[in-house]
Amino acid sequence: MSINETVATIAVAGDNWGPWRESGPWHDGGGPPAFWPIFPILWFLVIAGIITAIILFGRQRAAEGPRRAGEAKLAERYAEGAIDENEYRARRDVLREQPVKQPKPDK
């Protein structure tokens, strides 16, 4: 019998072969600790928080897009001299105002 066959026979036939057979991988074979679900839940919350932050930041930037475009056009007109400083500031302030949300009509 070769050494490979001997090792294979011991590995298959032996009940106590390997470190996990005697006492188990969880200290005396009692299974995993009771708090193990905390770690997957924690990672899920971290990943969900990152995704939520990315989505909210993207929506905020998309909502500001038209206002920024209007301010850029207004700045170009001011730089060309088409409008004076007072008119530029007044129109810029109007663009920067928060829109009033209109109530939805009742059906």
mmCIF file of C-alpha atoms in Angstrom:
data_model
loop_
_atom_site.group_PDB
_atom_site.id
_atom_site.type_symbol
_atom_site.label_atom_id
_atom_site.label_comp_id
_atom_site.label_asym_id
_atom_site.label_seq_id
_atom_site.Cartn_x
_atom_site.Cartn_y
_atom_site.Cartn_z
ATOM 1 C CA MET A 1 0.000 0.000 0.000
ATOM 2 C CA SER A 2 1.406 3.382 -0.963
ATOM 3 C CA ILE A 3 1.559 6.404 1.289
ATOM 4 C CA ASN A 4 -1.195 8.139 -0.673
ATOM 5 C CA GLU A 5 -3.553 5.201 -0.217
ATOM 6 C CA THR A 6 -2.741 5.056 3.489
ATOM 7 C CA VAL A 7 -3.472 8.746 3.994
ATOM 8 C CA ALA A 8 -6.698 8.471 1.976
ATOM 9 C CA THR A 9 -7.832 5.458 4.010
ATOM 10 C CA ILE A 10 -7.139 7.225 7.306
ATOM 11 C CA ALA A 11 -8.926 10.353 6.103
ATOM 12 C CA VAL A 12 -12.047 8.470 5.036
ATOM 13 C CA ALA A 13 -12.179 5.821 7.769
ATOM 14 C CA GLY A 14 -11.156 7.892 10.773
ATOM 15 C CA ASP A 15 -13.997 9.454 12.731
ATOM 16 C CA ASN A 16 -11.778 11.981 14.465
ATOM 17 C CA TRP A 17 -9.771 13.125 11.484
ATOM 18 C CA GLY A 18 -9.294 16.878 11.257
ATOM 19 C CA PRO A 19 -9.632 19.610 13.857
ATOM 20 C CA TRP A 20 -13.380 20.021 13.334
ATOM 21 C CA ARG A 21 -14.241 16.415 14.140
ATOM 22 C CA GLU A 22 -13.197 16.480 17.780
ATOM 23 C CA SER A 23 -14.652 19.659 19.165
ATOM 24 C CA GLY A 24 -16.254 21.372 16.204
ATOM 25 C CA PRO A 25 -15.280 24.694 14.701
ATOM 26 C CA TRP A 26 -17.413 26.594 17.240
ATOM 27 C CA HIS A 27 -15.762 25.615 20.504
ATOM 28 C CA ASP A 28 -17.029 22.225 21.588
ATOM 29 C CA GLY A 29 -19.401 21.836 18.647
ATOM 30 C CA GLY A 30 -22.097 24.127 20.042
ATOM 31 C CA GLY A 31 -22.730 25.972 16.797
ATOM 32 C CA PRO A 32 -22.100 29.624 15.977
ATOM 33 C CA PRO A 33 -22.468 32.314 18.632
ATOM 34 C CA ALA A 34 -25.923 33.817 19.096
ATOM 35 C CA PHE A 35 -24.863 37.286 17.886
ATOM 36 C CA TRP A 36 -23.644 36.168 14.435
ATOM 37 C CA PRO A 37 -26.618 37.729 12.524
ATOM 38 C CA ILE A 38 -25.482 41.178 13.658
ATOM 39 C CA PHE A 39 -22.583 41.274 11.204
ATOM 40 C CA PRO A 40 -24.521 40.536 7.980
ATOM 41 C CA ILE A 41 -27.250 42.945 9.080
ATOM 42 C CA LEU A 42 -24.634 45.612 9.808
ATOM 43 C CA TRP A 43 -23.072 45.216 6.354
ATOM 44 C CA PHE A 44 -26.514 45.317 4.745
ATOM 45 C CA LEU A 45 -27.301 48.595 6.530
ATOM 46 C CA VAL A 46 -23.961 50.127 5.556
ATOM 47 C CA ILE A 47 -24.429 49.230 1.884
ATOM 48 C CA ALA A 48 -28.071 50.365 1.901
ATOM 49 C CA GLY A 49 -27.018 53.674 3.492
ATOM 50 C CA ILE A 50 -24.389 54.293 0.838
ATOM 51 C CA ILE A 51 -26.844 53.522 -1.975
ATOM 52 C CA THR A 52 -29.474 55.787 -0.407
ATOM 53 C CA ALA A 53 -26.985 58.639 -0.047
ATOM 54 C CA ILE A 54 -25.930 58.308 -3.690
ATOM 55 C CA ILE A 55 -29.541 58.322 -4.890
ATOM 56 C CA LEU A 56 -30.528 61.330 -2.772
ATOM 57 C CA PHE A 57 -27.438 63.290 -3.821
ATOM 58 C CA GLY A 58 -28.181 62.525 -7.481
ATOM 59 C CA ARG A 59 -31.777 63.691 -7.149
ATOM 60 C CA GLN A 60 -30.676 66.917 -5.476
ATOM 61 C CA ARG A 61 -28.209 67.658 -8.255
ATOM 62 C CA ALA A 62 -30.837 66.882 -10.911
ATOM 63 C CA ALA A 63 -33.312 69.223 -9.216
ATOM 64 C CA GLU A 64 -30.735 72.033 -9.166
ATOM 65 C CA GLY A 65 -29.864 71.609 -12.856
ATOM 66 C CA PRO A 66 -32.373 74.059 -14.385
ATOM 67 C CA ARG A 67 -31.610 76.727 -11.787
ATOM 68 C CA ARG A 68 -27.882 76.442 -12.439
ATOM 69 C CA ALA A 69 -28.448 76.677 -16.180
ATOM 70 C CA GLY A 70 -30.525 79.823 -15.676
ATOM 71 C CA GLU A 71 -27.871 81.389 -13.470
ATOM 72 C CA ALA A 72 -25.179 80.562 -16.040
ATOM 73 C CA LYS A 73 -27.166 82.216 -18.829
ATOM 74 C CA LEU A 74 -27.832 85.228 -16.604
ATOM 75 C CA ALA A 75 -24.110 85.495 -15.775
ATOM 76 C CA GLU A 76 -23.290 85.415 -19.495
ATOM 77 C CA ARG A 77 -25.720 88.263 -20.194
ATOM 78 C CA TYR A 78 -24.187 90.266 -17.333
ATOM 79 C CA ALA A 79 -20.667 89.599 -18.613
ATOM 80 C CA GLU A 80 -21.671 90.719 -22.119
ATOM 81 C CA GLY A 81 -23.069 93.937 -20.690
ATOM 82 C CA ALA A 82 -26.652 93.247 -21.781
ATOM 83 C CA ILE A 83 -27.905 93.821 -18.203
ATOM 84 C CA ASP A 84 -26.562 95.958 -15.365
ATOM 85 C CA GLU A 85 -25.552 94.800 -11.880
ATOM 86 C CA ASN A 86 -28.853 95.663 -10.181
ATOM 87 C CA GLU A 87 -30.882 93.765 -12.764
ATOM 88 C CA TYR A 88 -28.451 90.824 -12.542
ATOM 89 C CA ARG A 89 -28.766 90.624 -8.748
ATOM 90 C CA ALA A 90 -32.566 90.965 -8.835
ATOM 91 C CA ARG A 91 -32.982 88.210 -11.422
ATOM 92 C CA ARG A 92 -30.456 85.968 -9.674
ATOM 93 C CA ASP A 93 -32.371 86.343 -6.398
ATOM 94 C CA VAL A 94 -35.577 85.361 -8.176
ATOM 95 C CA LEU A 95 -33.873 82.257 -9.564
ATOM 96 C CA ARG A 96 -32.559 81.289 -6.122
ATOM 97 C CA GLU A 97 -35.943 81.526 -4.394
ATOM 98 C CA GLN A 98 -37.432 78.255 -3.259
ATOM 99 C CA PRO A 99 -40.491 77.396 -5.325
ATOM 100 C CA VAL A 100 -43.784 77.349 -3.476
ATOM 101 C CA LYS A 101 -45.392 73.946 -3.689
ATOM 102 C CA GLN A 102 -48.885 74.157 -5.098
ATOM 103 C CA PRO A 103 -51.502 72.022 -3.367
ATOM 104 C CA LYS A 104 -52.884 69.233 -5.488
ATOM 105 C CA PRO A 105 -56.477 69.756 -6.536
ATOM 106 C CA ASP A 106 -59.047 67.562 -4.814
ATOM 107 C CA LYS A 107 -60.958 65.213 -7.024
#
